[in-house]
CSV table of C-alpha atoms in Angstrom, one decimal:
chain,number,residue,atom,x,y,z
A,1195,UNK,CA,78.6,64.5,12.5
A,1196,UNK,CA,77.2,61.1,13.3
A,1197,UNK,CA,73.7,60.6,12.2
A,1198,UNK,CA,71.1,58.0,13.0
A,1199,UNK,CA,69.8,58.2,9.4
A,1200,UNK,CA,71.9,57.3,6.4
A,1201,UNK,CA,72.1,60.2,4.0
A,1202,UNK,CA,69.1,60.4,1.6
A,1203,UNK,CA,67.0,57.9,3.5
A,1204,UNK,CA,64.7,60.3,5.3
A,1205,UNK,CA,61.8,59.4,3.1
A,1206,UNK,CA,62.2,55.7,3.9
A,1207,UNK,CA,62.1,56.5,7.6
A,1208,UNK,CA,59.1,58.8,7.1
A,1209,UNK,CA,57.0,56.4,5.0
A,1210,UNK,CA,58.1,53.4,7.2
A,1211,UNK,CA,56.9,55.3,10.3
A,1212,UNK,CA,53.6,56.1,8.6
A,1213,UNK,CA,53.1,52.5,7.5
A,1214,UNK,CA,53.8,51.3,11.1
A,1215,UNK,CA,51.5,53.9,12.6
A,1216,UNK,CA,48.6,53.0,10.3
A,1217,UNK,CA,49.0,49.3,11.0
A,1218,UNK,CA,49.5,50.0,14.8
A,1219,UNK,CA,46.3,52.1,15.0
A,1220,UNK,CA,44.4,49.5,13.0
A,1221,UNK,CA,45.5,46.7,15.4
A,1222,UNK,CA,44.5,48.7,18.4
A,1223,UNK,CA,41.1,49.5,16.9
A,1224,UNK,CA,40.5,45.9,16.1
A,1225,UNK,CA,41.5,44.8,19.6
A,1226,UNK,CA,39.0,47.3,21.0
A,1227,UNK,CA,36.3,45.7,19.0
A,1228,UNK,CA,36.2,47.5,15.6
A,1229,UNK,CA,34.8,45.0,13.0
A,1230,UNK,CA,37.2,43.9,10.3
A,1231,UNK,CA,35.6,42.0,7.5
A,1232,UNK,CA,37.9,39.7,5.5
A,1233,UNK,CA,36.8,38.8,2.0
A,1234,UNK,CA,36.1,35.1,1.2
A,1235,UNK,CA,39.1,33.2,-0.2
A,1236,UNK,CA,37.9,30.3,-2.3
A,1237,UNK,CA,41.0,28.1,-1.4
A,1238,UNK,CA,40.1,28.4,2.2
A,1239,UNK,CA,36.5,27.7,1.6
A,1240,UNK,CA,37.5,24.5,-0.1
A,1241,UNK,CA,39.7,23.4,2.8
A,1242,UNK,CA,36.8,22.1,5.0
A,1243,UNK,CA,35.4,20.0,2.3
A,1244,UNK,CA,38.8,18.6,1.2
A,1245,UNK,CA,39.7,17.7,4.8
A,1246,UNK,CA,36.3,16.0,5.3
A,1247,UNK,CA,36.6,14.0,2.0
A,1248,UNK,CA,40.2,13.0,2.7
A,1249,UNK,CA,39.4,11.7,6.2
A,1250,UNK,CA,36.3,9.9,5.0
A,1251,UNK,CA,38.4,8.1,2.4
A,1252,UNK,CA,40.9,7.1,5.1
A,1253,UNK,CA,43.6,9.1,3.4
A,1254,UNK,CA,46.0,11.4,5.2
A,1255,UNK,CA,46.5,15.1,4.8
A,1256,UNK,CA,49.9,16.5,3.8
A,1257,UNK,CA,51.1,20.0,4.7
A,1258,UNK,CA,54.4,21.5,3.4
A,1259,UNK,CA,55.4,24.8,4.9
A,1260,UNK,CA,57.6,25.9,2.1
A,1261,UNK,CA,61.3,25.5,1.8
A,1262,UNK,CA,62.6,28.3,3.9
A,1263,UNK,CA,63.4,28.7,7.6
A,1264,UNK,CA,61.3,30.1,10.4
A,1265,UNK,CA,62.8,33.6,9.8
A,1266,UNK,CA,61.0,33.8,6.4
A,1267,UNK,CA,57.7,35.6,6.7
A,1268,UNK,CA,56.1,33.2,4.3
A,1269,UNK,CA,57.0,30.3,6.5
A,1270,UNK,CA,55.4,32.2,9.5
A,1271,UNK,CA,52.3,32.7,7.3
A,1272,UNK,CA,52.3,29.0,6.4
A,1273,UNK,CA,52.4,28.0,10.0
A,1274,UNK,CA,49.5,30.4,10.8
A,1275,UNK,CA,47.5,28.3,8.3
A,1276,UNK,CA,48.8,25.0,9.7
A,1277,UNK,CA,47.2,25.8,13.1
A,1278,UNK,CA,43.6,25.9,12.0
A,1279,UNK,CA,44.2,23.1,9.4
A,1280,UNK,CA,45.5,20.8,12.1
A,1281,UNK,CA,42.5,21.5,14.2
A,1282,UNK,CA,40.1,20.7,11.3
A,1283,UNK,CA,42.0,17.4,10.6
A,1284,UNK,CA,42.0,16.5,14.3
A,1285,UNK,CA,38.3,17.2,14.7
A,1286,UNK,CA,37.6,15.0,11.7
A,1287,UNK,CA,39.8,12.3,13.3
A,1288,UNK,CA,42.4,12.3,10.4
A,1289,UNK,CA,46.1,12.0,10.1
A,1290,UNK,CA,48.2,15.1,9.3
A,1291,UNK,CA,51.8,14.6,8.0
A,1292,UNK,CA,54.1,17.6,7.9
A,1293,UNK,CA,57.4,16.9,6.3
A,1294,UNK,CA,59.8,19.9,6.9
A,1295,UNK,CA,63.3,20.8,5.6
A,1296,UNK,CA,64.3,23.0,8.5
A,1297,UNK,CA,64.8,21.9,12.1
A,1298,UNK,CA,63.2,25.0,13.6
A,1299,UNK,CA,60.2,24.7,11.3
A,1300,UNK,CA,59.8,21.1,12.4
A,1301,UNK,CA,60.0,22.1,16.0
A,1302,UNK,CA,57.3,24.8,15.7
A,1303,UNK,CA,55.1,22.8,13.4
A,1304,UNK,CA,55.2,19.8,15.8
A,1305,UNK,CA,54.2,22.0,18.7
A,1306,UNK,CA,51.3,23.6,16.7
A,1307,UNK,CA,50.0,20.2,15.6
A,1308,UNK,CA,50.3,18.6,19.0
A,1309,UNK,CA,48.4,21.5,20.6
A,1310,UNK,CA,45.7,21.4,17.9
A,1311,UNK,CA,45.1,17.7,18.4
A,1312,UNK,CA,45.0,18.3,22.1
A,1313,UNK,CA,42.6,21.2,21.8
A,1314,UNK,CA,40.3,19.1,19.6
A,1315,UNK,CA,40.3,16.3,22.2
A,1316,UNK,CA,42.2,13.9,20.0
A,1317,UNK,CA,45.6,13.9,21.7
A,1318,UNK,CA,45.4,10.1,21.6
A,1319,UNK,CA,45.5,10.2,17.8
A,1320,UNK,CA,48.6,12.4,17.5
A,1321,UNK,CA,52.0,11.0,16.8
A,1322,UNK,CA,55.1,13.3,17.0
A,1323,UNK,CA,56.8,11.6,14.1
A,1324,UNK,CA,54.0,12.9,11.8
A,1325,UNK,CA,56.0,16.1,11.7
A,1326,UNK,CA,59.4,15.1,10.4
A,1327,UNK,CA,62.7,16.7,9.3
A,1328,UNK,CA,63.8,15.4,6.0
A,1329,UNK,CA,66.8,17.5,4.7
A,1330,UNK,CA,67.9,21.1,4.3
A,1331,UNK,CA,68.5,20.4,0.6
A,1332,UNK,CA,65.3,21.4,-1.2
A,1333,UNK,CA,65.7,18.8,-4.0
A,1334,UNK,CA,66.5,16.0,-1.5
A,1335,UNK,CA,63.5,17.2,0.5
A,1336,UNK,CA,61.3,17.0,-2.6
A,1337,UNK,CA,62.6,13.5,-3.6
A,1338,UNK,CA,61.5,12.2,-0.2
A,1339,UNK,CA,58.2,14.0,0.0
A,1340,UNK,CA,57.2,12.9,-3.5
A,1341,UNK,CA,58.1,9.3,-2.5
A,1342,UNK,CA,56.0,9.6,0.7
A,1343,UNK,CA,53.1,11.0,-1.2
A,1344,UNK,CA,53.2,8.2,-3.7
A,1345,UNK,CA,53.2,5.6,-0.9
A,1346,UNK,CA,50.7,7.2,1.5
A,1347,UNK,CA,48.4,8.6,-1.2
A,1348,UNK,CA,47.1,11.6,0.7
A,1349,UNK,CA,43.6,13.0,-0.1
A,1350,UNK,CA,44.7,16.6,0.4
A,1351,UNK,CA,48.0,18.3,-0.1
A,1352,UNK,CA,48.4,21.8,1.3
A,1353,UNK,CA,51.5,23.6,0.0
A,1354,UNK,CA,52.0,27.0,1.7
A,1355,UNK,CA,55.0,29.3,2.1
A,1356,UNK,CA,58.0,30.1,0.0
A,1357,UNK,CA,58.9,27.7,-2.7
A,1358,UNK,CA,61.7,27.7,-5.3
A,1359,UNK,CA,62.0,25.2,-8.1
A,1360,UNK,CA,60.5,22.4,-6.0
A,1361,UNK,CA,57.0,23.8,-6.2
A,1362,UNK,CA,56.1,22.0,-9.5
A,1363,UNK,CA,57.8,18.8,-8.3
A,1364,UNK,CA,55.7,18.8,-5.1
A,1365,UNK,CA,52.5,19.7,-6.9
A,1366,UNK,CA,53.1,17.0,-9.5
A,1367,UNK,CA,53.5,14.4,-6.8
A,1368,UNK,CA,50.2,15.2,-5.3
A,1369,UNK,CA,48.5,15.3,-8.7
A,1370,UNK,CA,49.8,11.8,-9.5
A,1371,UNK,CA,47.9,10.3,-6.5
A,1372,UNK,CA,44.7,12.3,-7.2
A,1373,UNK,CA,44.9,14.5,-4.1
A,1374,UNK,CA,43.1,17.8,-3.8
A,1375,UNK,CA,45.8,20.4,-3.8
A,1376,UNK,CA,45.6,23.8,-2.1
A,1377,UNK,CA,48.6,26.0,-2.4
A,1378,UNK,CA,49.7,29.5,-1.4
A,1379,UNK,CA,52.9,31.4,-2.0
A,1380,UNK,CA,54.1,35.0,-2.3
A,1381,UNK,CA,57.0,33.8,-4.5
A,1382,UNK,CA,56.0,35.5,-7.8
A,1383,UNK,CA,58.3,33.2,-9.9
A,1384,UNK,CA,56.6,30.0,-8.6
A,1385,UNK,CA,53.0,31.1,-8.6
A,1386,UNK,CA,52.5,30.2,-12.2
A,1387,UNK,CA,53.5,26.6,-11.5
A,1388,UNK,CA,51.1,26.4,-8.6
A,1389,UNK,CA,48.3,28.0,-10.5
A,1390,UNK,CA,48.8,25.5,-13.3
A,1391,UNK,CA,49.1,22.4,-11.2
A,1392,UNK,CA,46.9,22.9,-8.1
A,1393,UNK,CA,43.1,23.0,-7.6
A,1394,UNK,CA,43.1,26.2,-5.5
A,1395,UNK,CA,45.8,28.8,-5.0
A,1396,UNK,CA,46.3,31.7,-2.6
A,1397,UNK,CA,48.0,34.4,-4.6
A,1398,UNK,CA,50.8,36.5,-3.0
A,1399,UNK,CA,49.4,38.6,-0.3
A,1400,UNK,CA,46.4,36.3,0.2
A,1401,UNK,CA,48.8,33.9,1.9
A,1402,UNK,CA,49.5,36.4,4.7
A,1403,UNK,CA,45.7,37.0,5.1
A,1404,UNK,CA,44.8,33.4,5.2
A,1405,UNK,CA,45.9,32.7,8.8
A,1406,UNK,CA,44.1,35.8,10.1
A,1407,UNK,CA,41.0,34.8,8.0
A,1408,UNK,CA,40.9,31.3,9.3
A,1409,UNK,CA,41.5,32.1,13.0
A,1410,UNK,CA,39.8,35.5,13.2
A,1411,UNK,CA,42.4,36.8,15.6
A,1412,UNK,CA,41.6,40.5,16.3
A,1413,UNK,CA,45.2,41.7,16.2
A,1414,UNK,CA,46.0,40.0,13.0
A,1415,UNK,CA,42.8,41.2,11.4
A,1416,UNK,CA,43.6,44.7,12.5
A,1417,UNK,CA,47.1,44.4,10.9
A,1418,UNK,CA,45.5,43.2,7.7
A,1419,UNK,CA,43.2,46.2,7.7
A,1420,UNK,CA,46.2,48.5,8.2
A,1421,UNK,CA,48.1,46.9,5.4
A,1422,UNK,CA,45.1,47.3,3.1
A,1423,UNK,CA,44.9,51.0,3.9
A,1424,UNK,CA,48.5,51.3,3.0
A,1425,UNK,CA,47.9,49.5,-0.3
A,1426,UNK,CA,45.1,51.9,-1.2
A,1427,UNK,CA,47.2,54.8,-0.2
A,1428,UNK,CA,50.0,53.5,-2.5
A,1429,UNK,CA,47.4,53.1,-5.4
A,1430,UNK,CA,46.2,56.7,-4.8
A,1431,UNK,CA,49.9,58.0,-4.9
A,1432,UNK,CA,50.5,56.1,-8.1
A,1433,UNK,CA,47.5,57.6,-9.9
A,1434,UNK,CA,48.3,61.1,-8.5
A,1435,UNK,CA,52.0,60.9,-9.2
A,1436,UNK,CA,51.4,59.7,-12.8
A,1437,UNK,CA,48.9,62.5,-13.4
A,1438,UNK,CA,51.3,65.1,-12.0
A,1439,UNK,CA,54.2,63.7,-14.1
A,1440,UNK,CA,52.0,63.8,-17.2
A,1441,UNK,CA,50.9,67.4,-16.6
A,1442,UNK,CA,54.5,68.4,-16.0
A,1443,UNK,CA,55.5,66.8,-19.3
A,1444,UNK,CA,52.6,68.2,-21.3
A,1445,UNK,CA,52.4,71.8,-20.0
A,1446,UNK,CA,56.0,72.3,-18.8
A,1447,UNK,CA,54.6,74.6,-16.2
A,1448,UNK,CA,56.8,75.3,-13.2
A,1449,UNK,CA,54.2,74.3,-10.5
A,1450,UNK,CA,53.7,70.9,-12.1
A,1451,UNK,CA,57.5,70.4,-12.5
A,1452,UNK,CA,58.1,71.2,-8.9
A,1453,UNK,CA,55.2,68.9,-7.8
A,1454,UNK,CA,56.7,66.1,-9.8
A,1455,UNK,CA,60.1,66.6,-8.2
A,1456,UNK,CA,58.4,66.6,-4.8
A,1457,UNK,CA,56.7,63.3,-5.6
A,1458,UNK,CA,59.9,61.7,-6.9
A,1459,UNK,CA,61.8,62.9,-3.8
A,1460,UNK,CA,59.2,61.4,-1.4
A,1461,UNK,CA,59.2,58.0,-3.3
A,1462,UNK,CA,62.9,57.8,-4.1
A,1463,UNK,CA,64.1,54.3,-3.3
A,1464,UNK,CA,67.8,55.0,-3.1
B,1396,UNK,CA,73.8,5.0,-38.6
B,1397,UNK,CA,73.8,4.3,-34.9
B,1398,UNK,CA,76.7,5.8,-33.1
B,1399,UNK,CA,79.0,3.4,-31.3
B,1400,UNK,CA,78.6,3.2,-27.5
B,1401,UNK,CA,81.8,3.7,-25.5
B,1402,UNK,CA,80.9,3.1,-21.8
B,1403,UNK,CA,82.7,5.2,-19.3
B,1404,UNK,CA,85.2,3.6,-17.0
B,1405,UNK,CA,84.8,6.3,-14.4
B,1406,UNK,CA,83.0,5.1,-11.2
B,1407,UNK,CA,81.7,8.6,-10.5
B,1408,UNK,CA,80.1,8.9,-13.9
B,1409,UNK,CA,78.5,5.5,-13.4
B,1410,UNK,CA,77.1,6.5,-10.0
B,1411,UNK,CA,75.7,9.7,-11.4
B,1412,UNK,CA,74.1,8.0,-14.4
B,1413,UNK,CA,72.6,5.1,-12.4
B,1414,UNK,CA,71.1,7.5,-9.8
B,1415,UNK,CA,69.7,9.6,-12.6
B,1416,UNK,CA,68.0,6.6,-14.1
B,1417,UNK,CA,66.7,5.5,-10.7
B,1418,UNK,CA,65.1,8.9,-10.2
B,1419,UNK,CA,63.7,8.9,-13.7
B,1420,UNK,CA,62.1,5.5,-12.9
B,1421,UNK,CA,59.6,7.3,-10.7
B,1422,UNK,CA,57.9,8.5,-13.9
B,1423,UNK,CA,56.8,4.9,-14.3
B,1424,UNK,CA,55.8,4.3,-10.7
B,1425,UNK,CA,57.2,4.2,-7.2
B,1426,UNK,CA,59.7,1.3,-7.1
B,1427,UNK,CA,62.7,0.0,-5.1
B,1428,UNK,CA,65.2,1.7,-7.4
B,1429,UNK,CA,63.6,5.1,-6.8
B,1430,UNK,CA,63.4,4.4,-3.0
B,1431,UNK,CA,67.1,3.6,-3.0
B,1432,UNK,CA,68.0,6.9,-4.8
B,1433,UNK,CA,65.6,8.8,-2.6
B,1434,UNK,CA,67.3,7.5,0.6
B,1435,UNK,CA,70.8,8.2,-0.8
B,1436,UNK,CA,69.8,11.7,-1.8
B,1437,UNK,CA,68.2,12.5,1.5
B,1438,UNK,CA,71.1,11.1,3.5
B,1439,UNK,CA,73.8,12.6,1.5
B,1440,UNK,CA,72.1,16.0,1.3
B,1441,UNK,CA,71.3,16.2,5.0
B,1442,UNK,CA,74.9,15.3,5.9
B,1443,UNK,CA,76.3,17.7,3.3
B,1444,UNK,CA,74.3,20.6,4.7
B,1445,UNK,CA,75.2,19.7,8.3
B,1446,UNK,CA,78.9,19.8,7.4
B,1447,UNK,CA,78.4,23.0,5.4
B,1448,UNK,CA,76.6,24.6,8.3
B,1449,UNK,CA,79.5,23.7,10.6
B,1450,UNK,CA,82.3,25.0,8.4
B,1451,UNK,CA,80.6,28.1,6.9
B,1452,UNK,CA,78.6,29.3,10.0
B,1453,UNK,CA,79.5,27.6,13.3
B,1454,UNK,CA,83.3,27.5,12.8
B,1455,UNK,CA,84.0,31.1,11.4
B,1456,UNK,CA,81.1,32.9,13.2
B,1457,UNK,CA,81.3,31.3,16.6
B,1458,UNK,CA,84.2,29.0,17.3
B,1459,UNK,CA,86.9,31.2,15.8
B,1460,UNK,CA,85.5,34.3,17.5
B,1461,UNK,CA,85.4,32.7,20.9
B,1462,UNK,CA,88.5,30.6,20.6
B,1463,UNK,CA,90.7,32.4,18.0
B,1464,UNK,CA,93.6,30.0,18.5
B,1465,UNK,CA,91.4,27.2,17.2
B,1466,UNK,CA,92.0,28.6,13.7
B,1467,UNK,CA,95.4,27.0,13.7
B,1468,UNK,CA,93.8,23.6,13.5
B,1469,UNK,CA,92.1,24.3,10.2
B,1470,UNK,CA,94.6,26.8,8.7
B,1471,UNK,CA,98.1,26.6,10.5
B,1472,UNK,CA,99.5,29.6,8.5
B,1473,UNK,CA,96.5,31.9,8.9
B,1474,UNK,CA,96.9,34.8,11.4
B,1475,UNK,CA,95.0,34.4,14.8
B,1476,UNK,CA,92.1,36.8,15.1
B,1477,UNK,CA,90.9,38.7,18.2
B,1478,UNK,CA,88.6,37.3,20.8
B,1479,UNK,CA,85.1,38.7,20.1
B,1480,UNK,CA,82.8,38.7,23.2
B,1481,UNK,CA,79.8,39.6,21.0
B,1482,UNK,CA,79.8,36.0,19.8
B,1483,UNK,CA,78.7,35.0,23.3
B,1484,UNK,CA,75.2,36.3,22.4
B,1485,UNK,CA,74.6,33.8,19.5
B,1486,UNK,CA,76.3,31.1,21.5
B,1487,UNK,CA,73.8,31.7,24.4
B,1488,UNK,CA,70.9,31.8,21.9
B,1489,UNK,CA,72.1,28.6,20.3
B,1490,UNK,CA,72.3,26.8,23.7
B,1491,UNK,CA,68.8,28.0,24.6
B,1492,UNK,CA,67.6,26.4,21.4
B,1493,UNK,CA,68.9,23.1,22.7
B,1494,UNK,CA,66.7,23.5,25.8
B,1495,UNK,CA,63.8,22.3,23.6
B,1496,UNK,CA,65.2,18.8,24.1
B,1497,UNK,CA,64.0,18.9,27.7
B,1498,UNK,CA,60.2,19.3,28.1
B,1499,UNK,CA,60.5,21.3,31.4
B,1500,UNK,CA,62.9,23.8,29.8
B,1501,UNK,CA,61.5,23.9,26.3
B,1502,UNK,CA,60.0,27.3,26.9
B,1503,UNK,CA,63.5,28.7,26.9
B,1504,UNK,CA,63.8,27.6,23.2
B,1505,UNK,CA,61.2,30.2,22.3
B,1506,UNK,CA,63.6,33.1,22.9
B,1507,UNK,CA,66.0,32.4,20.1
B,1508,UNK,CA,63.1,31.8,17.7
B,1509,UNK,CA,61.6,35.1,18.8
B,1510,UNK,CA,65.0,36.8,18.3
B,1511,UNK,CA,65.4,35.4,14.8
B,1512,UNK,CA,61.8,36.4,13.9
B,1513,UNK,CA,62.1,39.9,15.3
B,1514,UNK,CA,65.4,40.8,13.7
B,1515,UNK,CA,64.3,39.4,10.4
B,1516,UNK,CA,61.0,41.3,10.5
B,1517,UNK,CA,62.8,44.5,11.3
B,1518,UNK,CA,65.4,44.0,8.7
B,1519,UNK,CA,62.8,43.0,6.0
B,1520,UNK,CA,60.6,46.0,6.8
B,1521,UNK,CA,63.2,48.4,5.5
B,1522,UNK,CA,64.3,46.2,2.7
B,1523,UNK,CA,60.8,45.5,1.3
B,1524,UNK,CA,59.7,49.1,1.9
B,1525,UNK,CA,62.5,50.1,-0.4
B,1526,UNK,CA,62.3,47.4,-3.1
B,1527,UNK,CA,58.6,46.5,-3.2
B,1528,UNK,CA,57.0,49.8,-2.2
B,1529,UNK,CA,59.1,52.9,-2.9
B,1530,UNK,CA,60.9,51.5,-6.0
B,1531,UNK,CA,57.6,50.4,-7.6
B,1532,UNK,CA,56.0,53.7,-7.1
B,1533,UNK,CA,59.1,55.6,-8.2
B,1534,UNK,CA,59.4,53.5,-11.4
B,1535,UNK,CA,55.7,53.9,-12.2
B,1536,UNK,CA,55.5,57.7,-11.7
B,1537,UNK,CA,59.0,58.4,-13.0
B,1538,UNK,CA,57.7,58.5,-16.6
B,1539,UNK,CA,54.4,60.4,-17.2
B,1540,UNK,CA,51.6,59.1,-19.3
B,1541,UNK,CA,52.6,61.2,-22.3
B,1542,UNK,CA,56.3,60.7,-23.0
B,1543,UNK,CA,57.9,62.6,-25.8
B,1544,UNK,CA,61.1,62.5,-27.8
B,1545,UNK,CA,62.3,65.4,-30.0
B,1546,UNK,CA,59.0,67.1,-29.6
B,1547,UNK,CA,57.1,64.0,-30.8
B,1548,UNK,CA,54.5,62.2,-28.7
B,1549,UNK,CA,55.5,58.5,-28.3
B,1550,UNK,CA,52.0,57.0,-28.3
B,1551,UNK,CA,53.2,53.4,-28.0
B,1552,UNK,CA,55.2,54.2,-24.9
B,1553,UNK,CA,52.2,56.2,-23.7
B,1554,UNK,CA,50.0,53.1,-24.1
B,1555,UNK,CA,52.5,50.9,-22.3
B,1556,UNK,CA,52.8,53.3,-19.4
B,1557,UNK,CA,49.0,53.5,-19.1
B,1558,UNK,CA,48.8,49.7,-19.1
B,1559,UNK,CA,51.5,49.5,-16.4
B,1560,UNK,CA,49.6,52.0,-14.3
B,1561,UNK,CA,46.2,50.3,-14.7
B,1562,UNK,CA,47.7,46.9,-14.1
B,1563,UNK,CA,49.6,48.1,-10.9
B,1564,UNK,CA,46.6,49.9,-9.5
B,1565,UNK,CA,44.1,47.1,-10.3
B,1566,UNK,CA,46.6,44.5,-8.9
B,1567,UNK,CA,46.8,46.5,-5.6
B,1568,UNK,CA,43.0,46.6,-5.5
B,1569,UNK,CA,42.8,42.8,-6.0
B,1570,UNK,CA,45.1,42.4,-3.0
B,1571,UNK,CA,42.9,44.4,-0.7
B,1572,UNK,CA,41.7,41.6,1.5
B,1573,UNK,CA,39.4,43.4,3.9
B,1574,UNK,CA,36.7,44.3,1.4
B,1575,UNK,CA,34.4,42.2,-0.6
B,1576,UNK,CA,35.1,42.4,-4.4
B,1577,UNK,CA,31.6,43.5,-5.6
B,1578,UNK,CA,30.3,46.0,-8.1
B,1579,UNK,CA,32.7,48.5,-9.8
B,1580,UNK,CA,35.3,47.8,-7.2
B,1581,UNK,CA,35.0,44.1,-7.9
B,1582,UNK,CA,35.4,44.7,-11.7
B,1583,UNK,CA,38.7,46.6,-11.0
B,1584,UNK,CA,39.9,43.7,-8.9
B,1585,UNK,CA,39.0,41.2,-11.6
B,1586,UNK,CA,41.0,43.2,-14.1
B,1587,UNK,CA,43.9,43.0,-11.6
B,1588,UNK,CA,43.5,39.2,-11.4
B,1589,UNK,CA,43.5,39.1,-15.2
B,1590,UNK,CA,46.7,41.1,-15.4
B,1591,UNK,CA,48.2,38.7,-12.8
B,1592,UNK,CA,47.2,35.6,-14.8
B,1593,UNK,CA,48.6,37.0,-18.1
B,1594,UNK,CA,51.9,37.7,-16.2
B,1595,UNK,CA,51.9,34.2,-14.8
B,1596,UNK,CA,51.3,32.7,-18.3
B,1597,UNK,CA,54.4,34.6,-19.6
B,1598,UNK,CA,56.5,33.6,-16.6
B,1599,UNK,CA,55.3,30.0,-16.9
B,1600,UNK,CA,56.5,29.7,-20.5
B,1601,UNK,CA,59.9,31.2,-19.6
B,1602,UNK,CA,60.4,28.9,-16.6
B,1603,UNK,CA,59.3,25.8,-18.6
B,1604,UNK,CA,62.1,26.5,-21.0
B,1605,UNK,CA,64.5,26.6,-18.1
B,1606,UNK,CA,63.3,23.2,-16.9
B,1607,UNK,CA,63.7,21.7,-20.5
B,1608,UNK,CA,67.3,23.0,-20.4
B,1609,UNK,CA,67.9,21.1,-17.2
B,1610,UNK,CA,66.5,17.9,-18.7
B,1611,UNK,CA,68.7,18.4,-21.8
B,1612,UNK,CA,71.6,18.7,-19.4
B,1613,UNK,CA,70.9,15.4,-17.8
B,1614,UNK,CA,70.5,13.6,-21.2
B,1615,UNK,CA,73.8,15.2,-22.3
B,1616,UNK,CA,75.4,13.8,-19.2
B,1617,UNK,CA,74.0,10.3,-19.9
B,1618,UNK,CA,74.7,10.3,-23.6
B,1619,UNK,CA,78.1,12.0,-23.3
B,1620,UNK,CA,80.4,11.0,-20.4
B,1621,UNK,CA,78.5,7.8,-19.6
B,1622,UNK,CA,77.6,6.2,-23.0
B,1623,UNK,CA,80.1,8.1,-25.1
B,1624,UNK,CA,77.6,8.7,-27.9
B,1625,UNK,CA,77.8,12.4,-28.0
């Protein structure tokens, strides 16, 4: 018999549906006016001051949206940060350079920046070539961006999105010219480099919350709330599951053994 | 005793060595040699990826599916495949992408971007739900807090398991973004941050060793094939 579900994946469908439902309800509630408070992120608080200082010194701002294409969620999150950042730079009358290594990212980033400068009433200042495609090769991309940074001497470098080995090379380039560096990535392998070399870092999930926090969009704040509820539910399941497993081990009683089996069946990954 | 230098006569080795030195010169400061290497690197890599994109994606996934006979141009002996009308969908989306070149039609270019984003989001939801959510929970609760072997309580494993649980839960609490980290809740979140920082420290050390290995590789290339010292 044909089945819509692969054998043994009912729990993934169930939990996936529950996660989607919680996030969906949270989005609807936020859109209807439910208040969603987002905690303060120090890197974002530092952004205003860094933009103002950079522009006051006549130095440009550099933004790198990671090294992946537009279909990577971290790139999407990075572009969500670019929108309010571009507005801040435009309002301050500064120059914003966005070197990219994917054509689609370039196209979207250019549209975002152009609109931000237009909305800030500084369309006259904007130049399309400030958002440029360099190369798909991430090390070729870094070689060029580091060269540009050395020559343009930006006052602020913002590195957001997915990074691989180029993270430290980019951060080092900004450090060499004394730029304030604000970074954010959900790439666990690269986070240590950014933490060590940048002034402020958005850790993991904070990157996805940053755009919503800066823009205050109700739907995205609602989504954030839904995700947080799921995280707390996961934490509760972890504690409960561990306690049940421990009691099953220690007592060997049938009810605890059955309950442990039920827990493991619900959370079986494959 | 200083080893004798035997310079390579291979042009490729010379190009590699000189470009390596030009890139290393950036450690001193930005200079014309670095700029030259930078432009060569960007130009070559952009061209390389364009050619790769054509032969690994466009040619097999689009051209050969819409025009199977074209396969004879690249592989005369290979069997001709069947015409696949499904390839018309990515072809249409690709053409819509080009609409961005004309300002009046640029809105059409949003459709392929939306398609790529939507499919990736849907695909990633299941993948991450399994790997980052279910698997983490399964691995954490799979072993209880009081593991035993041959009737003996393994207190070291027990402590490790407790640390894993506390670290995971406090890490999750740290990443709850819609609540201020104050009071007892804030202390749990700070513990989570501490766990993250310790993990980053360990990961940093390991990755630095990887970078040193890359540097050693470049020096081996310079001292071996180029200068003939090694």
